[in-house]
Amino acid sequence: MASVVLSEAEKLYIVHGVQEDLRVDGRGCEDYRCAEVETDVVSNTSGSARVKLGHTDILVGVKAEMGTPKLEKPDEGYLEFFVDCSANATPEFEGRGGEELGTEIANTLYRVFSSESSVDLKSLCINPREHCWVIYVDVLLLECGGNLFDAISIAVKAALFNTRIPKVHILEDEEGSKEIELSDDPYDCIRLNVDDVPCIVTLSKIGYRHVVDATLQEEACSLASLLISVTSKGALTSMKKMGKGSLDPESIFEMMETGQRVGKSLHIALQKILDEEERLGTSRQKVGFLG
Amino acid sequence: MAAITMRLPVPRKLVGPSASRGGEKHLVAPGDTITTDTGYMRGHGTYVEDEKLIASVAGAVERVNKLVCVRALKTRYNGEVGDIVVGRITEVQQKRWKVETNSRLDSVLLLSSMNLPGGELRRRSAEDELAMRDYLQEGDLISAEVQSVFSDGAVSLHTRSLKYGKLGQGVLVQVSPSLVKRQKTHFHDLPCGASVILGNNGFIWIYPTSEQKDEEAGGFTPNLEPVPLSDREVISRLRNCIVALATQKLMLFDTSILYCYEASLPHQIKDILKPEVMEEIVLETRQKLLDLEG
């Protein structure tokens, strides 16, 4: 992963700052950096979102394609995740350099979305055992400025919120052969219910305390971090420990509590901005990449 | 209480010709024609096509007699002798350190061009060479002066003064080198209670002002005492102010930083980085600077 090298004195300064609840950029331990969210930025996707969190820049595109359901779940559609680490983010990602990180993030996303309640997969089924919608979620990392996982999960939720899947009908003739008919109206589409889509909150242990939304510099000072996914109701759906350090069980509980609390307000803030954007509708001036 | 703010991106405002104060400056974007007169010589940041002189970078056009060059707004650091830089050690080699200074090539700091602990006139022995990592190791930050520039543009540094040397606790901010104003001194003890080193290479170091300058150790043993909260607040505020000034592309020097600091005082430290607050305080700073000029 993109990382920075710091001198011992700089690390010490950051660690002491976290202990006093005043981070280098003036934030407290539970504050996020100012995030920018925009949806519908790529026109040839079913749904897309771009999230900027400090210097972290994430673009997510969602594409719905028709496929056959998995054998073990014949009446459900499924989600596929792919993460591409652009060499724009850091030269280390050039060639196959970003593959390892990409797979790690994709696997984390699979875990986060593995819970049945996160997305209603049954609604993605068109025709049991034969046809279903496969949602391809493609994440593109444009810039790494720390706290990748949270930013990606926010972007994924925003993109899924923005996703519009065309409505299809199944026509059956007398002989029993089925035909799929696509609705003529381009606005006749189904939307995903994202109320229970979890967001990731990464808590980095720095010194005796933990912080959310760590910058690259802070990540360099942290030996271990806990990644938890929280739904808008505050339910924990998955958890993962990252980094080479170890964590005390007691501090894990503390971090889970903080994560739950922060996760809830994260969902509220995200939902508010998504609703606001939707309300503005076409009157909103699109910013995209030229802003 | 967790503070999370999310917003929609705001489209960039178009700055009309009246708003840009630098009306006397000739500003160009890449691809803009600078002149169609063939009598000019092509300098840095320009190229010739169809007998026209065209800019290859965004910045201000500068003319020296017949030579036309464009000074880019966003650029790597081009070393000049006498510049003060802040850099980070990336490699320890034989008799030299490699230093990252935001230039195209890593700079070098020779063992022979620094003050070692124990006085200035000391021969460098083989033991010194072996102990190089004890003085400076990978990741350490230093302040130094440019001693010479090689023909390929790489820079050789020296720290032969007590002003320079290893940096202790503080915060580094990186901006474009073109935003740092050249001045008589780049070391400032600001009256707000912290000090800054404005490196010509765009690396800005903010650190607590120390009462007594410890000179006997040559600055190789950094002070590891926790910095008091009041100093931290000042440093964080200064950092955010410098970031705000740099995002709004205002020149960085002691006065502009101080004015920005004063303008930021009504706001909380973490709020300074909000786009609307940033715009407001930078506008106020700009106004104050204009008043100063008269």
Coordinates of C-alpha atoms in Angstrom, one line a residue:
Chain A
M1 CA 0.0 0.0 0.0
A2 CA 1.1 3.5 -0.5
S3 CA 2.9 4.5 2.6
V4 CA 5.1 7.3 3.7
V5 CA 8.3 7.3 5.7
L6 CA 8.4 9.5 8.8
S7 CA 11.2 10.4 11.2
E8 CA 10.9 9.2 14.8
A9 CA 10.3 12.7 16.1
E10 CA 7.5 13.3 13.7
K11 CA 5.8 10.0 14.7
L12 CA 6.2 11.0 18.4
Y13 CA 4.6 14.3 17.6
I14 CA 1.6 12.6 16.0
V15 CA 1.3 10.0 18.8
H16 CA 1.3 12.7 21.5
G17 CA -1.2 14.7 19.6
V18 CA -3.6 11.8 19.4
Q19 CA -3.3 11.3 23.1
E20 CA -4.3 14.9 23.7
D21 CA -7.2 14.5 21.2
L22 CA -5.7 17.1 18.8
R23 CA -4.5 15.7 15.6
V24 CA -2.1 17.4 13.2
D25 CA -4.9 18.9 11.2
G26 CA -6.9 20.0 14.2
R27 CA -9.3 17.1 14.2
G28 CA -10.4 15.1 17.2
C29 CA -10.0 11.4 17.4
E30 CA -13.5 10.7 16.0
D31 CA -13.7 13.3 13.3
Y32 CA -13.6 12.5 9.6
R33 CA -12.0 14.8 7.1
C34 CA -14.4 16.7 4.8
A35 CA -15.7 14.4 2.2
E36 CA -17.1 15.2 -1.2
V37 CA -19.6 12.8 -2.7
E38 CA -21.0 12.9 -6.3
T39 CA -23.0 10.3 -8.0
D40 CA -23.8 9.6 -11.6
V41 CA -20.3 10.7 -12.9
V42 CA -19.8 8.0 -15.5
S43 CA -22.5 8.0 -18.1
N44 CA -22.0 4.4 -19.4
T45 CA -22.6 2.7 -16.1
S46 CA -25.8 1.7 -14.4
G47 CA -24.7 3.7 -11.4
S48 CA -21.5 5.5 -10.4
A49 CA -20.1 7.6 -7.6
R50 CA -16.9 9.5 -6.9
V51 CA -15.8 10.1 -3.3
K52 CA -13.0 12.4 -2.2
L53 CA -11.9 12.1 1.4
G54 CA -9.0 14.4 1.9
H55 CA -6.5 13.3 -0.7
T56 CA -8.1 9.9 -1.2
D57 CA -10.0 9.8 -4.4
I58 CA -12.2 6.9 -5.4
L59 CA -14.3 6.3 -8.4
V60 CA -16.9 3.5 -8.4
G61 CA -18.8 2.2 -11.4
V62 CA -21.7 -0.2 -11.1
K63 CA -22.8 -2.2 -14.1
A64 CA -25.7 -4.6 -14.2
E65 CA -25.5 -7.5 -16.6
M66 CA -27.6 -10.5 -17.1
G67 CA -26.2 -13.8 -16.0
T68 CA -27.2 -17.2 -14.7
P69 CA -27.8 -17.5 -10.9
K70 CA -25.3 -19.5 -8.9
L71 CA -26.3 -23.1 -8.4
E72 CA -26.6 -22.9 -4.6
K73 CA -28.7 -19.8 -4.8
P74 CA -31.0 -20.3 -7.8
D75 CA -33.3 -17.5 -6.9
E76 CA -30.8 -14.7 -6.2
G77 CA -28.6 -12.4 -8.2
Y78 CA -25.1 -11.7 -7.0
L79 CA -22.5 -8.9 -6.7
E80 CA -19.0 -9.0 -8.1
F81 CA -16.3 -6.7 -6.9
F82 CA -13.2 -5.6 -8.7
V83 CA -10.7 -3.1 -7.5
D84 CA -8.2 -1.4 -9.8
C85 CA -5.3 0.4 -8.3
S86 CA -4.4 3.0 -10.9
A87 CA -0.7 3.9 -11.2
N88 CA -1.9 7.5 -11.0
A89 CA -2.3 7.0 -7.3
T90 CA 1.3 6.0 -6.7
P91 CA 4.0 4.7 -9.0
E92 CA 4.2 1.6 -6.9
F93 CA 0.9 0.4 -8.5
E94 CA 2.5 0.4 -12.0
G95 CA 2.2 -2.9 -13.8
R96 CA 1.0 -5.5 -11.4
G97 CA 2.1 -3.6 -8.3
G98 CA -1.4 -2.8 -7.3
E99 CA -2.9 -6.2 -7.7
E100 CA -2.2 -7.5 -4.2
L101 CA -3.9 -4.5 -2.6
G102 CA -6.7 -4.7 -5.2
T103 CA -7.5 -8.3 -4.3
E104 CA -7.3 -7.6 -0.6
I105 CA -9.8 -4.8 -0.9
A106 CA -12.1 -6.8 -3.2
N107 CA -12.0 -9.7 -0.7
T108 CA -12.9 -7.4 2.1
L109 CA -15.8 -6.0 0.1
Y110 CA -17.0 -9.6 -0.5
R111 CA -16.9 -10.2 3.2
V112 CA -18.7 -7.0 4.0
F113 CA -21.5 -7.7 1.6
S114 CA -21.7 -11.4 2.5
S115 CA -24.4 -10.8 5.0
E116 CA -27.8 -11.6 3.6
S117 CA -29.5 -8.4 4.7
S118 CA -27.0 -6.0 3.0
V119 CA -28.6 -6.0 -0.4
D120 CA -31.8 -7.7 -1.3
L121 CA -30.4 -10.2 -3.8
K122 CA -33.8 -11.9 -4.4
S123 CA -34.9 -8.7 -6.1
L124 CA -32.1 -9.2 -8.6
C125 CA -33.5 -12.5 -9.8
I126 CA -35.4 -12.4 -13.1
N127 CA -36.1 -16.1 -13.7
P128 CA -35.1 -18.7 -11.1
R129 CA -32.3 -20.9 -12.2
E130 CA -32.0 -19.2 -15.5
H131 CA -31.6 -15.5 -15.4
C132 CA -30.6 -13.0 -12.8
W133 CA -28.8 -9.6 -12.6
V134 CA -25.2 -9.7 -11.9
I135 CA -24.0 -6.4 -10.3
Y136 CA -20.4 -5.7 -11.2
V137 CA -19.0 -3.2 -8.8
D138 CA -15.7 -1.8 -10.2
V139 CA -13.7 0.4 -7.9
L140 CA -10.9 2.6 -9.3
L141 CA -8.4 4.1 -6.9
L142 CA -7.3 7.4 -8.2
E143 CA -5.4 8.8 -5.3
C144 CA -4.3 7.4 -2.0
G145 CA -4.4 9.7 1.0
G146 CA -5.1 7.3 3.8
N147 CA -8.2 5.5 4.9
L148 CA -8.9 3.8 1.6
F149 CA -11.4 1.2 3.0
D150 CA -13.8 3.7 4.4
A151 CA -13.7 5.9 1.3
I152 CA -14.3 2.9 -0.9
S153 CA -17.2 1.6 1.1
I154 CA -18.8 5.1 1.1
A155 CA -18.3 5.2 -2.7
V156 CA -19.7 1.7 -3.2
K157 CA -22.8 2.6 -1.2
A158 CA -23.3 5.8 -3.1
A159 CA -22.9 4.1 -6.4
L160 CA -25.4 1.3 -5.4
F161 CA -27.8 4.0 -4.4
N162 CA -27.4 5.6 -7.8
T163 CA -27.8 2.3 -9.6
R164 CA -30.8 1.9 -11.9
I165 CA -31.4 -1.5 -13.4
P166 CA -33.8 -1.7 -16.4
K167 CA -37.0 -3.5 -15.8
V168 CA -37.5 -6.7 -17.8
H169 CA -40.5 -8.9 -18.2
I170 CA -40.7 -12.6 -19.0
L171 CA -43.0 -13.6 -21.8
E172 CA -44.0 -17.2 -22.0
D173 CA -45.6 -18.7 -25.0
E174 CA -47.8 -21.9 -25.3
E175 CA -44.8 -24.2 -25.8
G176 CA -43.2 -23.0 -22.7
S177 CA -40.3 -21.2 -24.2
K178 CA -39.5 -18.0 -22.4
E179 CA -38.5 -14.7 -23.9
I180 CA -37.2 -11.7 -22.0
E181 CA -38.6 -8.3 -22.9
L182 CA -36.9 -5.1 -22.0
S183 CA -39.1 -2.2 -21.2
D184 CA -39.2 0.5 -23.8
D185 CA -39.1 3.4 -21.4
P186 CA -35.5 4.1 -20.3
Y187 CA -36.8 5.5 -17.0
D188 CA -38.7 2.4 -16.2
C189 CA -36.1 0.8 -13.9
I190 CA -35.7 -0.8 -10.5
R191 CA -33.5 0.7 -7.8
L192 CA -31.6 -1.1 -5.1
N193 CA -32.5 -0.6 -1.5
V194 CA -29.3 0.5 0.2
D195 CA -30.7 1.1 3.7
D196 CA -28.8 -1.9 5.0
V197 CA -25.7 -1.6 3.0
P198 CA -22.8 -1.4 5.5
C199 CA -20.0 1.1 5.5
I200 CA -16.5 0.3 6.7
V201 CA -15.1 2.3 9.6
T202 CA -11.3 1.8 10.1
L203 CA -10.0 2.5 13.6
S204 CA -6.3 2.9 13.8
K205 CA -4.6 2.3 17.1
I206 CA -2.1 5.1 17.8
G207 CA -0.5 5.1 21.1
Y208 CA -3.1 4.3 23.7
R209 CA -6.0 5.6 21.7
H210 CA -7.6 5.0 18.4
V211 CA -8.6 7.3 15.7
V212 CA -10.9 7.2 12.7
D213 CA -10.1 8.3 9.2
A214 CA -6.3 8.2 9.6
T215 CA -4.2 10.1 7.1
L216 CA -1.2 8.5 5.5
Q217 CA 1.0 10.0 8.1
E218 CA -1.1 8.6 10.9
E219 CA -1.3 5.2 9.3
A220 CA 2.5 5.2 9.4
C221 CA 2.3 5.6 13.2
S222 CA -0.3 2.9 13.7
L223 CA 0.8 -0.7 14.3
A224 CA -2.6 -2.2 14.2
S225 CA -6.0 -1.2 13.0
L226 CA -9.5 -2.6 13.2
L227 CA -11.8 -2.6 10.2
I228 CA -15.4 -3.0 11.0
S229 CA -18.5 -2.7 8.8
V230 CA -21.5 -1.1 10.3
T231 CA -25.0 -0.7 8.9
S232 CA -27.1 2.4 9.3
K233 CA -28.9 0.8 12.3
G234 CA -25.5 0.2 14.0
A235 CA -25.3 -3.5 13.4
L236 CA -21.9 -4.9 13.0
T237 CA -21.6 -7.2 10.0
S238 CA -18.0 -8.0 9.7
M239 CA -14.7 -7.2 11.3
K240 CA -11.0 -7.5 10.3
K241 CA -7.8 -6.7 11.9
M242 CA -5.1 -5.1 9.8
G243 CA -1.4 -4.4 10.5
K244 CA 1.3 -6.3 12.2
G245 CA 0.7 -5.2 15.8
S246 CA -1.6 -6.9 18.3
L247 CA -4.7 -5.5 20.0
D248 CA -5.8 -6.0 23.6
P249 CA -9.3 -7.6 23.8
E250 CA -10.4 -4.7 25.9
S251 CA -9.3 -2.1 23.3
I252 CA -11.0 -4.1 20.6
F253 CA -14.3 -3.7 22.5
E254 CA -13.7 0.0 22.9
M255 CA -12.9 0.3 19.2
M256 CA -16.0 -1.6 18.2
E257 CA -18.1 0.7 20.3
T258 CA -16.5 3.8 18.7
G259 CA -16.9 2.2 15.3
Q260 CA -20.5 1.6 15.8
R261 CA -21.2 5.1 17.0
V262 CA -19.1 6.7 14.2
G263 CA -20.5 4.4 11.6
K264 CA -24.1 5.4 12.5
S265 CA -23.3 9.1 12.0
L266 CA -21.4 8.3 8.8
H267 CA -24.5 6.6 7.4
I268 CA -26.6 9.6 8.4
A269 CA -24.3 12.1 6.8
L270 CA -24.0 10.0 3.6
Q271 CA -27.8 9.5 3.3
K272 CA -28.4 13.2 3.8
I273 CA -26.0 14.1 1.0
L274 CA -27.4 11.4 -1.3
D275 CA -31.0 12.6 -0.7
E276 CA -29.9 16.2 -1.2
E277 CA -28.3 15.4 -4.5
E278 CA -31.4 13.5 -5.6
R279 CA -33.6 16.4 -4.7
L280 CA -31.6 18.7 -6.8
G281 CA -32.1 16.3 -9.7
T282 CA -31.1 17.7 -13.1
S283 CA -30.9 21.2 -11.8
R284 CA -27.5 20.3 -10.2
Q285 CA -24.5 21.3 -12.1
K286 CA -22.3 18.2 -12.6
V287 CA -18.7 18.7 -11.6
G288 CA -17.1 15.4 -12.5
F289 CA -13.4 15.6 -13.2
L290 CA -13.2 19.1 -14.4
G291 CA -14.2 20.8 -11.1
Chain B
M1 CA -18.8 13.3 19.4
A2 CA -17.9 12.3 15.9
A3 CA -18.1 15.1 13.4
I4 CA -18.7 14.0 9.8
T5 CA -19.4 16.4 7.1
M6 CA -20.1 15.4 3.6
R7 CA -20.8 17.8 0.7
L8 CA -21.4 17.9 -3.0
P9 CA -18.5 19.1 -5.0
V10 CA -18.7 22.7 -6.0
P11 CA -17.9 23.6 -9.5
R12 CA -14.9 25.8 -9.9
K13 CA -15.8 29.5 -10.2
L14 CA -14.7 31.2 -13.3
V15 CA -12.5 34.1 -12.4
G16 CA -13.3 37.1 -14.6
P17 CA -10.5 39.3 -15.8
S18 CA -11.5 41.9 -13.2
A19 CA -11.0 39.6 -10.3
S20 CA -7.5 38.6 -11.3
R21 CA -5.3 41.2 -9.8
G22 CA -2.2 40.2 -11.8
G23 CA -3.5 42.0 -14.9
E24 CA 0.1 43.0 -15.6
K25 CA 1.2 39.4 -15.6
H26 CA 1.1 37.4 -18.8
L27 CA -0.5 34.1 -17.8
V28 CA -0.7 31.1 -20.1
A29 CA -2.1 27.6 -20.1
P30 CA -0.5 24.7 -21.9
G31 CA -1.0 25.1 -25.7
D32 CA -1.5 28.8 -25.5
T33 CA 0.4 30.8 -28.1
I34 CA 2.8 33.1 -26.4
T35 CA 4.0 35.0 -29.4
T36 CA 4.0 34.5 -33.2
D37 CA 7.1 36.7 -33.5
T38 CA 10.0 34.5 -34.7
G39 CA 12.6 36.8 -33.1
Y40 CA 12.3 35.2 -29.7
M41 CA 14.3 32.4 -28.2
R42 CA 12.6 29.3 -26.8
G43 CA 13.2 28.8 -23.1
H44 CA 11.9 26.4 -20.4
G45 CA 8.2 25.6 -20.6
T46 CA 7.8 26.5 -24.2
Y47 CA 8.1 24.9 -27.6
V48 CA 7.9 26.0 -31.2
E49 CA 5.3 24.8 -33.6
D50 CA 4.3 26.3 -37.0
E51 CA 6.7 29.2 -36.2
K52 CA 4.7 30.0 -33.1
L53 CA 6.0 30.0 -29.6
I54 CA 3.6 27.9 -27.5
A55 CA 3.5 27.3 -23.7
S56 CA 3.9 23.7 -22.5
V57 CA 3.1 24.4 -18.9
A58 CA 0.6 26.6 -17.1
G59 CA 2.2 29.6 -15.5
A60 CA 3.5 33.1 -16.0
V61 CA 5.6 34.2 -19.0
E62 CA 8.9 35.7 -18.2
R63 CA 11.1 37.5 -20.7
V64 CA 14.8 38.1 -20.4
N65 CA 15.8 40.1 -23.5
K66 CA 15.0 37.7 -26.3
L67 CA 14.6 34.6 -24.2
V68 CA 11.0 33.6 -23.3
C69 CA 10.3 31.1 -20.7
V70 CA 7.2 30.1 -18.7
R71 CA 7.5 29.7 -14.9
A72 CA 5.2 26.9 -14.0
L73 CA 2.7 27.2 -11.2
K74 CA 3.0 23.5 -10.3
T75 CA 6.5 22.2 -10.7
R76 CA 9.3 20.2 -9.2
Y77 CA 12.0 22.1 -7.4
N78 CA 14.8 23.5 -9.5
G79 CA 17.8 24.0 -7.2
E80 CA 19.7 27.2 -7.0
V81 CA 22.8 27.9 -5.0
G82 CA 22.0 29.4 -1.6
D83 CA 18.4 28.2 -1.4
I84 CA 17.2 26.9 1.9
V85 CA 15.5 23.5 1.6
V86 CA 13.8 21.1 3.9
G87 CA 14.3 17.5 2.8
R88 CA 13.9 13.9 3.9
I89 CA 16.7 11.3 4.0
T90 CA 15.9 8.4 1.7
E91 CA 19.1 6.5 1.6
V92 CA 22.4 6.3 3.5
Q93 CA 25.3 5.6 1.2
Q94 CA 29.1 5.7 1.5
K95 CA 30.1 9.2 2.6
R96 CA 26.8 10.7 1.6
W97 CA 23.1 10.7 2.2
K98 CA 20.4 10.9 -0.5
V99 CA 17.8 13.5 0.3
E100 CA 14.3 13.8 -1.1
T101 CA 13.8 17.5 -1.9
N102 CA 10.9 17.4 -4.4
S103 CA 13.4 17.9 -7.3
R104 CA 13.6 15.7 -10.3
L105 CA 16.7 13.9 -8.9
D106 CA 17.5 13.1 -5.3
S107 CA 19.8 15.6 -3.7
V108 CA 23.0 14.6 -1.9
L109 CA 24.3 15.6 1.4
L110 CA 28.0 14.7 1.8
L111 CA 29.4 13.6 5.1
S112 CA 32.1 16.2 4.6
S113 CA 29.6 19.0 4.2
M114 CA 28.0 18.9 7.5
N115 CA 28.9 19.8 11.1
L116 CA 29.5 16.8 13.2
P117 CA 29.0 16.8 16.9
G118 CA 32.0 18.1 18.7
G119 CA 33.0 21.2 16.9
E120 CA 33.6 22.3 13.4
L121 CA 37.2 21.5 12.7
R122 CA 37.2 17.8 12.9
R123 CA 38.6 15.4 10.5
R124 CA 36.1 12.8 9.2
S125 CA 37.4 9.4 10.1
A126 CA 36.4 6.0 9.0
E127 CA 34.4 5.7 12.3
D128 CA 32.3 8.7 11.3
E129 CA 31.5 6.9 8.1
L130 CA 30.4 3.9 9.9
A131 CA 28.3 5.9 12.3
M132 CA 26.5 7.8 9.6
R133 CA 23.2 6.2 10.4
D134 CA 23.5 7.4 14.0
Y135 CA 23.5 11.0 12.8
L136 CA 20.8 10.7 10.1
Q137 CA 18.8 7.8 9.1
E138 CA 16.1 7.1 6.5
G139 CA 13.0 9.1 7.1
D140 CA 14.7 11.9 9.1
L141 CA 14.0 15.5 8.1
I142 CA 16.8 18.0 7.7
S143 CA 17.0 21.7 6.8
A144 CA 20.0 22.5 4.6
E145 CA 21.3 25.0 2.1
V146 CA 22.1 24.3 -1.5
Q147 CA 25.8 24.2 -2.0
S148 CA 26.0 23.5 -5.6
V149 CA 24.0 22.3 -8.5
F150 CA 25.3 19.6 -10.8
S151 CA 25.0 19.8 -14.6
D152 CA 22.1 17.3 -14.6
G153 CA 20.1 19.5 -12.1
A154 CA 20.8 17.4 -9.0
V155 CA 21.5 19.4 -5.9
S156 CA 24.3 19.1 -3.4
L157 CA 23.4 20.3 0.1
H158 CA 25.4 21.4 3.1
T159 CA 24.5 22.0 6.7
R160 CA 27.6 23.9 7.8
S161 CA 25.8 26.2 10.1
L162 CA 24.1 25.8 13.4
K163 CA 20.9 27.0 11.7
Y164 CA 20.7 23.8 9.7
G165 CA 20.6 20.2 10.6
K166 CA 18.2 17.5 11.8
L167 CA 14.6 18.6 12.5
G168 CA 12.8 17.4 15.6
Q169 CA 9.1 17.4 16.4
G170 CA 6.8 19.3 14.2
V171 CA 4.7 19.1 11.1
L172 CA 5.7 19.1 7.4
V173 CA 3.4 20.6 4.8
Q174 CA 4.2 20.2 1.1
V175 CA 3.3 22.8 -1.4
S176 CA 4.4 23.7 -4.9
P177 CA 7.9 25.4 -4.8
S178 CA 6.5 28.3 -6.9
L179 CA 4.3 29.3 -4.0
V180 CA 7.2 30.0 -1.6
K181 CA 8.3 33.6 -1.9
R182 CA 12.1 34.2 -2.0
Q183 CA 13.2 36.3 1.0
K184 CA 16.2 37.3 3.0
T185 CA 15.4 34.7 5.6
H186 CA 13.3 31.6 5.5
F187 CA 13.5 30.8 9.2
H188 CA 10.7 32.6 11.0
D189 CA 9.8 32.7 14.7
L190 CA 6.2 33.8 14.3
P191 CA 4.7 36.0 17.1
C192 CA 1.8 33.5 17.4
G193 CA 4.0 31.1 19.2
A194 CA 5.5 28.7 16.7
S195 CA 8.3 28.8 14.1
V196 CA 8.3 27.9 10.5
I197 CA 11.0 27.1 7.9
L198 CA 9.8 27.9 4.5
G199 CA 11.9 25.7 2.3
N200 CA 12.5 27.0 -1.2
N201 CA 11.6 23.5 -2.4
G202 CA 8.0 23.8 -1.2
F203 CA 8.6 21.8 2.0
I204 CA 7.4 23.8 5.0
W205 CA 8.3 22.8 8.4
I206 CA 6.3 24.1 11.4
Y207 CA 7.7 23.5 14.8
P208 CA 7.4 24.8 18.4
T209 CA 9.7 27.7 19.1
S210 CA 12.4 26.5 21.5
E211 CA 13.5 28.9 24.3
Q212 CA 17.1 27.9 24.4
K213 CA 18.9 26.9 21.3
D214 CA 20.8 23.8 22.2
E215 CA 24.0 24.1 20.2
E216 CA 26.4 21.8 21.8
A217 CA 24.9 18.6 20.4
G218 CA 24.8 19.9 16.9
G219 CA 21.1 19.2 16.9
F220 CA 21.5 15.4 16.4
T221 CA 19.6 14.5 19.6
P222 CA 16.1 15.8 19.1
N223 CA 14.0 16.9 22.0
L224 CA 11.5 14.1 22.6
E225 CA 9.5 15.8 25.4
P226 CA 5.8 16.1 24.6
V227 CA 4.9 19.4 23.0
P228 CA 2.3 21.2 25.2
L229 CA -1.2 21.4 24.0
S230 CA -1.2 25.2 23.5
D231 CA 1.8 24.9 21.1
R232 CA 0.1 22.1 19.3
E233 CA -3.0 24.2 18.7
V234 CA -0.9 27.0 17.2
I235 CA 1.0 24.5 15.0
S236 CA -2.2 22.8 13.8
R237 CA -3.8 26.1 13.1
L238 CA -0.7 27.3 11.2
R239 CA -0.6 24.1 9.2
N240 CA -4.2 24.4 8.2
C241 CA -3.7 28.1 7.3
I242 CA -0.7 27.2 5.1
V243 CA -2.7 24.4 3.4
A244 CA -5.5 26.9 2.8
L245 CA -3.2 29.5 1.4
A246 CA -1.6 26.9 -0.9
T247 CA -4.9 25.6 -2.2
Q248 CA -6.0 29.1 -3.0
K249 CA -2.6 29.7 -4.6
L250 CA -1.4 32.6 -2.5
M251 CA 2.3 33.3 -2.1
L252 CA 3.7 32.0 1.2
F253 CA 5.8 34.2 3.3
D254 CA 5.8 35.3 7.0
T255 CA 3.3 38.2 6.5
S256 CA 0.8 36.2 4.5
I257 CA 0.9 33.3 6.9
L258 CA 0.5 35.6 9.9
Y259 CA -2.4 37.5 8.3
C260 CA -4.1 34.2 7.5
Y261 CA -3.5 33.0 11.0
E262 CA -5.2 36.1 12.4
A263 CA -8.1 35.7 9.9
S264 CA -8.6 32.1 11.0
L265 CA -8.9 32.9 14.7
P266 CA -12.7 33.1 14.8
H267 CA -12.9 29.6 13.4
Q268 CA -12.2 26.2 15.0
I269 CA -8.9 24.7 13.8
K270 CA -10.5 21.7 12.0
D271 CA -13.0 24.0 10.3
I272 CA -10.3 26.0 8.5
L273 CA -10.1 23.2 5.8
K274 CA -13.7 23.5 4.9
P275 CA -13.8 25.0 1.4
E276 CA -16.1 27.9 2.3
V277 CA -14.1 28.9 5.4
M278 CA -10.9 28.5 3.4
E279 CA -12.1 30.9 0.8
E280 CA -13.3 33.4 3.4
I281 CA -10.1 33.6 5.3
V282 CA -7.9 33.6 2.3
L283 CA -9.9 36.5 0.9
E284 CA -9.5 38.4 4.1
T285 CA -5.7 37.7 4.0
R286 CA -5.5 38.9 0.4
Q287 CA -7.3 42.1 1.3
K288 CA -5.0 42.7 4.2
L289 CA -2.0 42.2 2.0
L290 CA -3.4 44.6 -0.5
D291 CA -3.9 47.2 2.2
L292 CA -0.3 46.7 3.3
E293 CA 0.9 47.4 -0.2
G294 CA -1.2 50.5 -0.1

